Each structure stands twice: as C-alpha cells, then as structure tokens.
Coordinates of C-alpha atoms in Angstrom, one line a residue:
X110 CA 1.0 58.4 4.3
X111 CA 4.5 59.9 4.1
X112 CA 5.4 57.3 1.5
X113 CA 2.6 58.5 -0.7
X114 CA 3.7 62.2 -0.5
X115 CA 7.4 61.4 -0.9
X116 CA 9.1 61.9 -4.3
X117 CA 11.0 58.7 -3.5
X118 CA 9.9 55.2 -4.4
X119 CA 7.8 53.5 -1.7
X120 CA 10.6 51.2 -0.6
X121 CA 13.1 54.1 -0.2
X122 CA 10.5 56.3 1.6
X123 CA 9.7 53.6 4.1
X124 CA 13.4 53.0 4.8
X125 CA 14.0 56.7 5.4
X126 CA 10.9 56.9 7.6
X127 CA 12.2 54.1 9.8
X128 CA 15.6 55.6 10.0
X129 CA 17.2 52.6 8.3
X130 CA 18.9 54.9 5.8
X131 CA 19.6 58.6 5.4
X132 CA 18.0 60.6 2.6
X133 CA 21.5 61.2 1.0
X134 CA 22.1 57.4 1.0
X135 CA 18.8 56.9 -0.8
X136 CA 19.6 59.6 -3.4
X137 CA 23.0 58.0 -4.1
X138 CA 21.3 54.6 -4.7
X139 CA 18.7 56.2 -6.9
X140 CA 21.4 57.7 -9.1
X141 CA 22.8 54.2 -9.6
X142 CA 19.4 52.9 -10.4
X143 CA 18.8 55.6 -13.0
X144 CA 22.1 54.6 -14.6
X145 CA 21.1 50.9 -14.5
X146 CA 17.3 50.8 -14.6
X147 CA 17.1 46.9 -14.5
X148 CA 18.7 46.8 -11.1
X149 CA 16.6 46.6 -8.0
X150 CA 16.8 49.5 -5.5
X151 CA 17.1 47.1 -2.6
X152 CA 20.1 45.3 -4.2
X153 CA 21.8 48.6 -4.7
X154 CA 21.2 49.8 -1.1
X155 CA 22.7 46.5 0.2
X156 CA 25.7 46.7 -2.2
X157 CA 26.4 50.2 -1.2
X158 CA 26.3 49.2 2.5
X159 CA 23.4 51.6 3.2
X160 CA 21.0 48.9 4.4
X161 CA 21.0 45.2 5.3
X162 CA 19.0 42.5 3.7
X163 CA 17.0 42.1 6.9
X164 CA 16.0 45.8 6.8
X165 CA 15.0 45.5 3.1
X166 CA 13.0 42.4 3.9
X167 CA 11.0 44.0 6.7
X168 CA 10.1 47.0 4.6
X169 CA 9.1 44.8 1.6
X170 CA 6.8 42.8 3.9
X171 CA 5.2 46.0 5.2
X172 CA 4.9 47.5 1.7
X173 CA 3.1 44.4 0.3
X174 CA 1.1 43.7 3.5
X175 CA 2.8 40.3 4.1
X176 CA 4.2 38.7 7.2
X177 CA 8.0 39.0 7.9
X178 CA 9.5 35.6 8.8
X179 CA 12.5 35.2 11.1
X180 CA 14.0 32.0 9.8
X181 CA 15.5 30.8 13.1
X182 CA 16.5 27.3 14.0
X183 CA 13.4 25.2 14.5
X184 CA 11.1 27.5 12.6
X185 CA 11.3 25.6 9.3
X186 CA 9.6 22.2 9.0
X187 CA 12.0 19.9 7.2
X188 CA 9.2 18.1 5.3
X189 CA 7.9 21.4 3.9
X190 CA 11.4 22.8 3.0
X191 CA 12.3 19.5 1.4
X192 CA 9.6 19.8 -1.2
X193 CA 11.5 22.4 -3.2
X194 CA 14.8 21.1 -4.7
X195 CA 17.9 23.0 -3.8
X196 CA 18.6 24.4 -7.2
X197 CA 15.0 25.8 -7.5
X198 CA 15.2 27.2 -4.0
X199 CA 18.3 29.1 -4.8
X200 CA 17.0 30.2 -8.2
X201 CA 13.8 31.6 -6.7
X202 CA 15.6 32.7 -3.5
X203 CA 12.8 31.1 -1.5
X204 CA 12.3 28.4 1.2
X205 CA 9.1 26.6 2.1
X206 CA 8.6 27.1 5.9
X207 CA 5.6 25.1 7.0
X208 CA 2.1 23.7 6.1
X209 CA -0.8 25.9 7.0
X210 CA -4.2 24.7 8.2
X211 CA -5.9 25.8 5.0
X212 CA -3.8 23.3 3.1
X213 CA -1.4 25.8 1.6
X214 CA 2.3 26.0 2.3
X215 CA 4.0 29.2 3.7
X216 CA 7.0 30.1 1.6
X217 CA 9.5 32.8 2.6
X218 CA 10.8 34.8 -0.3
X219 CA 13.4 37.6 -0.6
X220 CA 11.5 39.5 -3.3
X221 CA 7.7 39.4 -3.2
X222 CA 7.5 41.6 -6.3
X223 CA 8.6 38.9 -8.6
X224 CA 5.2 37.6 -9.8
X225 CA 6.8 35.1 -12.3
X226 CA 8.7 33.3 -9.6
X227 CA 5.6 33.2 -7.4
X228 CA 3.7 31.4 -10.2
X229 CA 6.7 29.0 -10.7
X230 CA 6.7 28.2 -7.0
X231 CA 3.1 27.2 -7.1
X232 CA 3.8 24.8 -10.0
X233 CA 7.0 23.4 -8.5
X234 CA 5.4 22.7 -5.1
X235 CA 2.1 21.4 -6.4
X236 CA 0.1 23.0 -3.6
X237 CA -1.3 26.5 -2.9
X238 CA 1.3 29.0 -1.7
X239 CA 1.1 31.6 1.0
X240 CA 4.0 34.1 0.6
X241 CA 5.9 35.7 3.4
X242 CA 9.1 37.7 3.3
X243 CA 12.5 36.9 4.9
X244 CA 16.0 38.3 4.7
X245 CA 17.9 37.1 1.7
X246 CA 20.8 36.1 3.9
X247 CA 18.5 34.1 6.2
X248 CA 17.0 32.3 3.2
X249 CA 20.5 31.4 1.9
X250 CA 21.4 30.0 5.3
X251 CA 18.1 28.1 5.6
X252 CA 18.5 26.5 2.2
X253 CA 22.0 25.3 3.2
X254 CA 20.7 23.9 6.5
X255 CA 17.8 22.1 4.9
X256 CA 19.7 20.4 2.0
X257 CA 23.2 19.7 3.5
X258 CA 22.0 16.5 5.3
X259 CA 20.2 14.9 2.4
X260 CA 21.9 12.1 0.5
X261 CA 20.9 10.7 -2.9
X262 CA 18.9 7.6 -3.0
X263 CA 19.7 5.1 -5.8
X264 CA 17.3 2.5 -7.1
X265 CA 18.8 -0.7 -8.2
X266 CA 17.3 -2.4 -11.3
X267 CA 17.7 -6.1 -10.6
X268 CA 16.8 -7.2 -14.1
X269 CA 19.4 -5.0 -15.8
X270 CA 21.8 -4.9 -12.9
X271 CA 22.2 -1.2 -13.4
X272 CA 21.8 1.9 -11.2
X273 CA 19.4 4.7 -11.7
X274 CA 20.3 7.8 -9.7
X275 CA 17.4 9.9 -8.6
X276 CA 18.4 13.5 -9.4
X277 CA 16.6 15.4 -6.7
X278 CA 17.1 18.7 -8.6
X279 CA 15.0 17.6 -11.5
X280 CA 12.3 15.3 -9.9
X281 CA 8.7 16.2 -9.0
X282 CA 7.8 17.3 -5.5
X283 CA 6.3 13.9 -4.7
X284 CA 9.5 12.1 -5.7
X285 CA 11.6 14.6 -3.6
X286 CA 9.2 14.2 -0.6
X287 CA 9.4 10.4 -0.8
X288 CA 13.2 10.3 -1.2
X289 CA 13.8 12.7 1.7
X290 CA 11.3 10.8 4.0
X291 CA 13.2 7.5 3.3
X292 CA 16.6 9.3 3.7
X293 CA 15.5 10.7 7.1
X294 CA 14.1 7.3 8.2
X295 CA 17.3 5.6 7.3
X296 CA 19.3 8.2 9.3
X297 CA 17.1 7.4 12.3
X298 CA 17.6 3.7 11.9
X299 CA 13.9 3.0 11.2
X300 CA 12.7 -0.5 10.5
X301 CA 9.3 0.6 9.0
X302 CA 7.9 3.8 7.4
X303 CA 4.1 4.3 7.5
X304 CA 2.5 6.7 4.9
X305 CA -0.9 7.1 6.6
X306 CA -3.7 9.1 5.0
X307 CA -5.9 11.2 7.2
X308 CA -8.8 13.5 6.3
X309 CA -6.6 16.5 5.4
X310 CA -3.0 15.3 5.7
X311 CA -0.7 12.4 4.8
X312 CA 1.2 11.6 7.9
X313 CA 4.5 9.8 7.8
X314 CA 5.5 7.8 10.9
X315 CA 8.6 5.6 11.5
X316 CA 9.3 2.7 13.8
X317 CA 12.6 3.3 15.5
X318 CA 13.9 0.8 18.1
X319 CA 10.5 -0.9 18.1
X320 CA 8.5 2.2 18.9
X321 CA 6.5 4.3 16.3
X322 CA 7.1 8.1 16.2
X323 CA 6.0 11.0 13.9
X324 CA 8.4 11.9 11.2
X325 CA 6.7 14.4 8.9
X326 CA 3.5 15.1 7.1
X327 CA 2.2 16.7 3.9
X328 CA -1.0 18.3 2.7
X329 CA -3.7 15.8 1.6
X330 CA -3.7 17.3 -1.8
X331 CA -0.3 15.6 -2.4
X332 CA -1.4 12.2 -1.2
X333 CA -2.2 10.7 -4.6
X334 CA 1.1 11.8 -6.1
X335 CA 3.1 10.4 -3.1
X336 CA 1.2 7.1 -3.2
X337 CA 1.7 6.8 -7.0
X338 CA 5.4 7.4 -6.5
X339 CA 5.7 4.6 -3.9
X340 CA 3.7 2.3 -6.1
X341 CA 6.0 3.0 -9.0
X342 CA 9.0 2.2 -6.8
X343 CA 7.5 -1.2 -6.0
X344 CA 6.4 -1.9 -9.6
X345 CA 2.7 -1.9 -8.5
X346 CA -0.5 -0.9 -10.4
X347 CA -1.0 2.8 -9.8
X348 CA -4.5 2.6 -11.3
X349 CA -5.6 -0.1 -8.7
X350 CA -6.9 1.7 -5.6
X351 CA -9.4 -0.8 -4.1
X352 CA -7.3 -3.9 -3.6
X353 CA -4.2 -4.6 -1.4
X354 CA -0.9 -4.8 -3.2
X355 CA 2.7 -5.9 -2.3
X356 CA 5.9 -5.0 -4.0
X357 CA 9.6 -4.4 -3.3
X358 CA 12.5 -2.3 -4.3
X359 CA 16.2 -2.3 -3.6
X360 CA 17.8 1.0 -3.1
X361 CA 21.3 2.2 -2.5
X362 CA 22.3 5.2 -0.5
X363 CA 26.0 5.8 -0.3
X364 CA 27.6 2.5 0.4
X365 CA 24.5 1.0 2.0
X366 CA 22.1 -1.3 0.1
X367 CA 18.6 -1.5 1.5
X368 CA 15.9 -3.9 0.6
X369 CA 12.4 -2.3 1.0
X370 CA 9.2 -4.2 1.1
X371 CA 6.1 -2.1 0.1
X372 CA 2.6 -3.0 1.2
X373 CA -0.4 -0.9 0.0
X374 CA -3.7 -1.2 1.9
X375 CA -7.0 0.7 1.0
X376 CA -8.3 2.6 4.0
X377 CA -11.2 5.1 4.7
X378 CA -9.1 8.1 3.8
X379 CA -7.1 6.6 1.0
X380 CA -4.3 4.1 0.5
X381 CA -1.9 3.4 3.4
X382 CA 1.6 2.5 2.2
X383 CA 4.0 0.8 4.6
X384 CA 7.7 0.3 3.8
X385 CA 9.6 -2.4 5.6
X386 CA 13.3 -1.6 5.6
X387 CA 15.7 -4.5 5.5
X388 CA 19.3 -3.4 5.6
X389 CA 21.7 -5.8 4.0
X390 CA 24.3 -6.0 6.7
X391 CA 27.2 -8.2 7.6
X392 CA 26.3 -11.2 9.8
X393 CA 27.0 -11.1 13.5
X394 CA 30.1 -13.1 14.4
X395 CA 28.8 -14.9 17.6
X396 CA 26.1 -15.3 20.1
X397 CA 28.1 -13.3 22.5
X398 CA 28.0 -10.3 20.1
X399 CA 24.2 -10.4 20.6
X400 CA 24.5 -9.8 24.4
X401 CA 23.2 -13.3 25.2
X402 CA 23.8 -14.2 28.8
X403 CA 26.6 -16.8 29.0
X404 CA 24.3 -19.4 30.6
X405 CA 21.8 -19.1 27.8
X406 CA 24.5 -19.0 25.1
X407 CA 26.1 -22.2 26.5
X408 CA 22.7 -24.0 26.0
X409 CA 22.4 -22.9 22.4
X410 CA 26.1 -23.7 21.7
X411 CA 25.5 -27.2 23.1
X412 CA 22.6 -27.6 20.6
X413 CA 24.8 -26.4 17.8
X414 CA 27.4 -29.0 18.6
X415 CA 25.0 -31.8 17.7
X416 CA 25.5 -33.3 14.3
X417 CA 21.8 -33.1 13.5
X418 CA 18.5 -31.9 14.9
X419 CA 16.9 -28.4 14.8
X420 CA 17.1 -25.1 16.7
X421 CA 13.9 -23.1 16.4
X422 CA 13.9 -19.4 17.3
X423 CA 10.5 -17.9 18.2
X424 CA 9.1 -14.5 18.7
X425 CA 7.0 -11.8 16.9
X426 CA 8.0 -10.0 13.7
X427 CA 10.9 -7.7 14.2
X428 CA 12.2 -9.4 17.4
X429 CA 15.7 -10.2 15.9
X430 CA 15.2 -13.9 15.2
X431 CA 17.1 -13.9 11.9
X432 CA 20.0 -12.1 13.6
X433 CA 20.2 -14.8 16.2
X434 CA 20.2 -17.5 13.5
X435 CA 23.0 -15.9 11.6
X436 CA 25.1 -15.5 14.8
X437 CA 24.7 -19.3 15.2
X438 CA 25.6 -19.9 11.6
X439 CA 28.8 -17.9 12.0
X440 CA 29.9 -20.4 14.6
X441 CA 29.1 -23.3 12.3
X442 CA 30.7 -21.7 9.2
X443 CA 33.8 -23.7 8.6
X444 CA 35.4 -25.1 5.5
X445 CA 34.4 -28.6 6.5
X446 CA 30.7 -27.9 6.3
X447 CA 28.3 -27.0 3.5
X448 CA 25.8 -24.3 4.7
X449 CA 22.7 -23.4 2.7
X450 CA 19.9 -21.0 3.4
X451 CA 16.4 -20.2 2.0
X452 CA 15.0 -16.9 3.2
X453 CA 12.4 -14.2 2.5
X454 CA 14.4 -12.0 2.0
X455 CA 18.1 -12.6 2.5
X456 CA 19.0 -10.0 5.2
X457 CA 22.7 -10.7 5.8
X458 CA 25.7 -11.0 3.7
X459 CA 27.9 -13.9 4.7
X460 CA 30.8 -15.6 2.9
X461 CA 30.8 -19.3 2.8
X462 CA 27.0 -19.7 2.6
X463 CA 24.8 -20.6 -0.4
X464 CA 21.9 -18.2 0.1
X465 CA 18.7 -18.2 -1.9
X466 CA 15.6 -16.2 -1.7
X467 CA 11.9 -17.4 -2.0
X468 CA 10.1 -16.3 -5.1
X469 CA 6.4 -17.4 -5.0
X470 CA 5.8 -16.1 -8.6
X471 CA 8.4 -18.5 -9.9
X472 CA 7.2 -21.3 -7.7
X473 CA 10.1 -21.1 -5.3
X474 CA 8.4 -21.4 -1.9
X475 CA 10.0 -22.4 1.4
X476 CA 8.8 -25.9 0.9
X477 CA 9.9 -26.2 -2.7
X478 CA 13.3 -24.6 -2.1
X479 CA 13.9 -26.8 1.0
X480 CA 13.3 -30.0 -1.1
X481 CA 15.9 -28.9 -3.6
X482 CA 18.3 -27.9 -0.9
X483 CA 18.1 -31.4 0.6
X484 CA 19.2 -32.8 -2.8
X485 CA 22.2 -30.5 -2.7
X486 CA 24.2 -32.3 0.0
X487 CA 24.0 -29.7 2.8
X488 CA 25.3 -30.1 6.4
X489 CA 23.5 -27.1 7.8
X490 CA 20.3 -25.6 6.5
X491 CA 18.7 -22.3 7.6
X492 CA 15.0 -22.0 6.8
X493 CA 14.0 -18.4 7.1
X494 CA 10.5 -19.2 8.6
X495 CA 8.3 -22.2 9.2
X496 CA 5.0 -20.9 8.0
X497 CA 2.9 -23.9 7.2
X498 CA 2.6 -27.6 7.9
X499 CA 4.4 -28.7 4.7
X500 CA 7.5 -26.7 5.5
X501 CA 7.4 -27.8 9.1
X502 CA 7.2 -31.5 8.1
X503 CA 10.1 -31.2 5.6
X504 CA 12.4 -29.2 8.0
X505 CA 11.9 -31.4 11.0
X506 CA 12.3 -34.6 9.1
X507 CA 15.4 -33.3 7.5
X508 CA 16.8 -32.7 11.1
X509 CA 16.2 -36.4 11.8
X510 CA 18.2 -37.5 8.8
X511 CA 21.6 -36.1 9.4
X512 CA 21.1 -32.3 8.9
X513 CA 21.3 -29.5 11.4
X514 CA 18.4 -27.2 10.7
X515 CA 17.9 -23.6 12.0
X516 CA 14.6 -21.9 11.6
X517 CA 12.1 -19.4 13.0
X518 CA 8.5 -19.8 14.1
X519 CA 5.9 -17.3 15.3
X520 CA 5.2 -18.1 19.0
X521 CA 5.2 -16.0 22.1
X522 CA 7.5 -18.1 24.3
X523 CA 9.8 -21.1 24.0
X524 CA 7.3 -23.4 25.7
X525 CA 4.4 -22.1 23.5
X526 CA 6.4 -23.1 20.4
X527 CA 5.7 -26.8 21.2
X528 CA 1.9 -26.1 21.0
X529 CA 2.4 -24.1 17.8
X530 CA 4.1 -27.2 16.1
X531 CA 1.3 -29.4 17.4
X532 CA -1.2 -27.0 15.8
X533 CA 0.6 -27.6 12.5
X534 CA -0.1 -31.3 12.9
X535 CA 3.4 -32.2 13.7
X536 CA 3.5 -35.5 15.7
X537 CA 4.8 -35.2 19.3
X538 CA 7.3 -38.0 18.6
X539 CA 8.8 -36.0 15.7
X540 CA 9.1 -32.9 17.9
X541 CA 10.8 -34.8 20.7
X542 CA 13.3 -36.5 18.4
X543 CA 14.0 -33.6 16.0
X544 CA 14.2 -30.4 18.1
X545 CA 17.4 -29.7 20.1
X546 CA 16.1 -26.5 21.7
X547 CA 13.7 -23.6 21.3
X548 CA 14.9 -20.1 21.8
X549 CA 12.4 -17.3 22.4
X550 CA 13.5 -13.7 22.2
X551 CA 12.5 -10.0 22.2
X552 CA 14.3 -6.8 21.6
X553 CA 14.4 -4.1 24.4
X554 CA 15.6 -0.6 24.0
X555 CA 19.0 0.3 25.5
X556 CA 19.1 3.2 27.9
X557 CA 20.8 6.3 26.6
X558 CA 24.0 6.5 28.7
X559 CA 24.1 10.3 28.3
X560 CA 20.9 10.9 30.3
X561 CA 20.0 7.7 32.2
X562 CA 19.0 8.7 35.8
X563 CA 19.4 6.4 38.8
X564 CA 16.5 5.6 41.2
X565 CA 15.2 3.1 43.7
X566 CA 12.3 1.0 42.3
X567 CA 8.8 1.1 43.9
X568 CA 7.5 -2.2 45.4
X569 CA 4.5 -2.3 42.9
X570 CA 6.9 -2.1 39.9
X571 CA 8.8 -5.1 41.3
X572 CA 5.6 -7.0 42.0
X573 CA 4.3 -6.6 38.5
X574 CA 7.3 -8.3 37.1
X575 CA 7.7 -10.9 39.8
X576 CA 10.9 -9.4 41.1
X577 CA 11.8 -10.2 44.7
X578 CA 11.2 -7.3 47.1
X579 CA 14.8 -7.4 48.1
X580 CA 15.6 -5.8 44.7
X581 CA 14.1 -2.5 46.0
X582 CA 17.5 -1.9 47.6
X583 CA 19.2 -2.0 44.2
X584 CA 19.9 1.1 42.1
X585 CA 18.1 1.0 38.8
X586 CA 17.9 3.5 36.1
X587 CA 15.2 5.3 34.2
X588 CA 14.9 6.9 30.8
X589 CA 15.0 10.7 30.8
X590 CA 15.7 12.0 27.3
X591 CA 18.3 14.3 25.9
X592 CA 19.4 15.7 22.4
X593 CA 21.7 12.7 21.9
X594 CA 18.8 10.2 21.9
X595 CA 16.2 12.4 20.3
X596 CA 14.6 13.1 23.8
X597 CA 13.3 9.5 24.1
X598 CA 15.8 8.2 26.7
X599 CA 16.9 5.2 24.7
X600 CA 19.4 4.5 21.9
X601 CA 19.7 1.1 20.1
X602 CA 18.3 -2.3 21.2
X603 CA 19.6 -5.5 22.7
X604 CA 18.0 -9.0 22.9
X605 CA 16.5 -10.8 25.8
X606 CA 16.3 -14.6 25.5
X607 CA 14.9 -17.7 27.0
X608 CA 16.3 -21.1 26.0
X609 CA 14.4 -24.3 26.3
X610 CA 16.3 -27.5 25.6
X611 CA 14.2 -30.6 24.9
X612 CA 15.2 -32.6 27.9
X613 CA 13.5 -35.9 28.8
X614 CA 11.2 -34.2 31.2
X615 CA 10.1 -31.6 28.6
X616 CA 9.7 -34.3 25.9
X617 CA 7.4 -36.2 28.3
X618 CA 5.2 -33.1 28.7
X619 CA 4.6 -32.5 25.0
X620 CA 0.9 -32.1 24.6
X621 CA 0.5 -30.8 28.2
X622 CA -0.7 -27.2 28.8
X623 CA 1.9 -24.5 27.9
X624 CA 2.1 -23.2 31.5
X625 CA 2.8 -26.7 32.8
X626 CA 5.7 -27.1 30.4
X627 CA 7.1 -23.6 31.3
X628 CA 6.9 -24.4 35.0
X629 CA 8.8 -27.6 34.5
X630 CA 11.4 -25.7 32.4
X631 CA 11.9 -23.1 35.1
X632 CA 12.3 -25.9 37.7
X633 CA 15.1 -27.2 35.4
X634 CA 16.8 -23.8 35.5
X635 CA 15.4 -21.9 32.5
X636 CA 15.5 -18.1 32.7
X637 CA 12.4 -16.6 31.2
X638 CA 12.3 -13.5 29.0
X639 CA 11.3 -11.4 32.0
X640 CA 14.2 -12.9 34.0
X641 CA 16.7 -11.9 31.3
X642 CA 15.2 -8.4 31.0
X643 CA 15.5 -7.9 34.8
X644 CA 19.1 -8.9 34.5
X645 CA 19.7 -6.2 32.0
X646 CA 17.8 -3.7 34.2
X647 CA 20.0 -4.4 37.2
X648 CA 23.1 -3.9 35.1
X649 CA 21.8 -0.5 33.8
X650 CA 21.4 -1.6 30.2
X651 CA 17.6 -1.0 30.0
X652 CA 14.7 -0.2 32.3
X653 CA 12.0 -2.2 34.1
X654 CA 9.4 -0.2 32.2
X655 CA 10.9 -1.4 28.9
X656 CA 11.0 -5.0 30.0
X657 CA 7.4 -4.7 31.0
X658 CA 6.5 -3.2 27.7
X659 CA 8.2 -6.0 25.7
X660 CA 7.8 -9.1 27.9
X661 CA 4.6 -8.1 29.7
X662 CA 3.7 -8.4 33.4
X663 CA 4.0 -11.5 35.4
X664 CA 1.1 -13.8 34.5
X665 CA -1.3 -14.6 37.3

C-alpha cells in the first residue's frame, strides 16, 4: 500500500492519498510535531486548518479498520448515551450510540488509538464495548444534545427531612440509567414505569395517558444492577429475589415532588419492577374544571349540599377517582367546616384540610384511622378507598350520623357499585339510607388539536356504541399523529362520568340484577359512561375509538 511505502506516518499518508491535505501541509504539521512530540498529528492538522475533524475521523476509522459513524439526529439511542455521565463523555471524547445484538454497546470515539480511555469506557459502562469512530465536533454536539434535557433527581429522606442530591457525574451506570429513565418518564407525564426483564434485554415501558408505550431498554447484563438500584430506592431487600416486595420513595425534581410506589415481582427472566408515579399536585378547584357535563355536575352538587350521607366514586385504578373527590372537597372547603382525609397515599395538597396517610406497619389502616377521625369532630370525611367490609361499615354508618363521607370503590359502573357493597355484607337498608349518589368514571384521551382529522363515521362504528344512525351525518374526528403529540394522535386526558342518585325507585331495586338497576336509572335520565363519551366525540374532544376502548361496546 502507498501508506506502507510512504516516509510519512500512516495517518498523514492516507490523508494525502485521499487528497484531503497537500504534502506541504503535512510536512508543516510534522515540523510542529517534531518540535512538540506529545501532540497528536491530527490535532495539529486541524489547528493549522489543513484538515477537518471529520476528515481525520474517517481516516482514523480506515486506519484501524473500524466503522465511521455519522452522528446525525435520530442515530443515537438516548438510553445508551445516557449511560455515560456527561463529565466522563467529555473527558473520553466519546458517546455511546446504541446497543448491539451481541449485548455490547457501540461507542463513537474521536481517538481510537487511546487504549487507556477504551479500557476506562468498558469499566464506566459496565458492558462490553464495540468502538467506532466519529468526528470530534460531532461528538461534542451529540454530548450536548443528550445531556441538555436531563434534570437532577433528588431523593427526599422522610426520617431526617433532608435532601440527598444524586450527582449524575459520579454515580454508577445503573444509577444514571434509572435516574434518566425516571426523568424521561416524568417529562412524558407517565403514571407508571415498568422495568421488565426479557431473555437478553431489560425493557423499560411507560404508561402515558392510560396507554403503555416503549421508553428504552438496556442489555440484560445490567439487569441485576438496575434492579438493585430500584430496590435501594424503595428501601427493599436487595438479596431477596424470590418473593414479591413493595416499597416507596419520594423524589424531587426541580420544584416538583413525586411520590413513587415500587413493586417488585419475580418472573421467569428475573424481577420485574413497577414504579407508580403519584405527583403531589394542587387540588382541582371545582367539578367544572374536570370537564363534567353540567347535568351530571348538578346531580353531584345536589348530593354535596346534603348535611350528611355519602358520595361514592367508582372505577378501575387510575381512572381519576381521587381527582373527582378533591374537586368535590374544594367546593365544601369553607371556614365553617372541618374536613379530614385518610388516604393511601395523599395525592393532592390542599389548604384547610387535615390530611393523613395510612401506614399499615404502624397499625394505621383505613378502618383504624377512620375510627380516630370520627372522634375528632369532622364535618366532612374523605376515605381514600373502601377496601373491606370493616371500612365500608364504619364509613357508611358515619354518613348516617351527621357526617358527609366521600370515598372510592372498585366497581365497573355506578349501578354495579350497589352489588359491590352487598358483596361486602352491607345491608340494603344501610345502602339506601346512607348513600346520596354513586359516580362512575373513566379517563379518555383528548384528541391532539394539531393533527385531528375530520371524517364521517361508518354505521357499524355507531352501532357498536349504540349511537343512533342519524349521527352518521355528524362530523367527527380521528387521531392521526404528529410531532406535537409524539405521533399518537392524543394529548392529555379528560373524564367521562355517569351519576346515579339513590332515588326511591333505585332504592327499591337494591338487590335486583345490575342491568335492571341500570335500565331504571336510564329511564330516570342517567347518562351512561358511553353516552358521556359520545358527547365528547361529537364536540371533537375525543374519538369514538377511544370511547370504545375505555367504556366498551354496547352490551347485548
């Protein structure tokens, strides 16, 4: 080869061969290098303006039989790049690019001849490294892009009431990976983060607006370190790998405080860790703020005006029940009333309330806490959830003795809540005299207003939801997807509600089949969850497909 016969160093010979530099430019650079032997030839050529960093990088890649990597937007996987703290990335002039099928991580470096840095990279990343070459300028820009969006996560030590800042520059790769996964999930507004082990990867998925999507992944070789880090955050036993565990941690990022519940479950490929994110937010100010239809809101407000009784909100986990209760509390929160809550956990900050949190380890259960609250002269009581017969009995009897009680219950519909209480051995007479109304709800995704597309619905779509065929003449909208909504077609969520007051007719039917109760409620004017969802579809807030996903098809 020409480079082998040339009197010049291999790097210089290849640059001259390619026409990147002239021989006289190389000679001038070599004179500088002879005067300063510790300096690198490529640095001198760039400094003298003879060559660009990209030209140097391409020739270095060829010289060492490595791939040259163009670090364009979209090439770098954020989860891979995030494994290397920014200070180390700049020290080594390197950026991890992506995970490879063989379990290694592809790292772009500016100088592949630096063997010491290569060894340090392997230690810092904790996984095998496959080296590629990139322009030094491109690496600098990539490092800036990767790290400019990441915010510090702070763990709050409840016992000492102190703050421990996680210094990303000095933590292990597992800590950095976990922190950045949580940070990205919070940016997306996720409610849950799933660290799910597979045969060769640890996949991280997030639930955003009620739908799960992929976030990132990491090589299976890092699974144990990541799982241990999550356990340490939740103060769990890192040596226990065969039994389920539950923990919690409170973290602060910027001005936001987030309560995180951690659940560890052994699976076939290792321990799955699920993080439930509970943002401590300000309470909503009214039912209208929730988007509740005025007709439904009027029924709830009528129940709230009663001096005693109970309002029970039903729906699955994550359907916004607590948000609705706090909107109701906001309307009751006046200086003339004493309002107390017992929750698991406290999700909203609200002035004027006495809020407490269950602590089973200390013997503070819903039932035990509720008994103490009743001895504390409350006017209004919020019970976070009726989970068992004892709590149900205490709460409903309290609502018969001069207290207004707000609580939640797991049931699919407002009419099904009656049967749920009967299953808890609550007497039908207690239900009819203690419950003011049941509210069932779900959360549907809002259409992205930047990409929603109008269309005329097909008859079969209307039939599935029980919508009159005349609605086919209406203009509805469908989700398309754009950069503003992450290409999913939706941004944010809104509630759909059905409100069932316990009228004389409904009280008379307690114990009858659920469908019979629902039919009677509809005859009395109740709008079902599907009805409310269709209302939002017609107004362009959501789609029929989303209503069907959340509320189901019309029962046959």
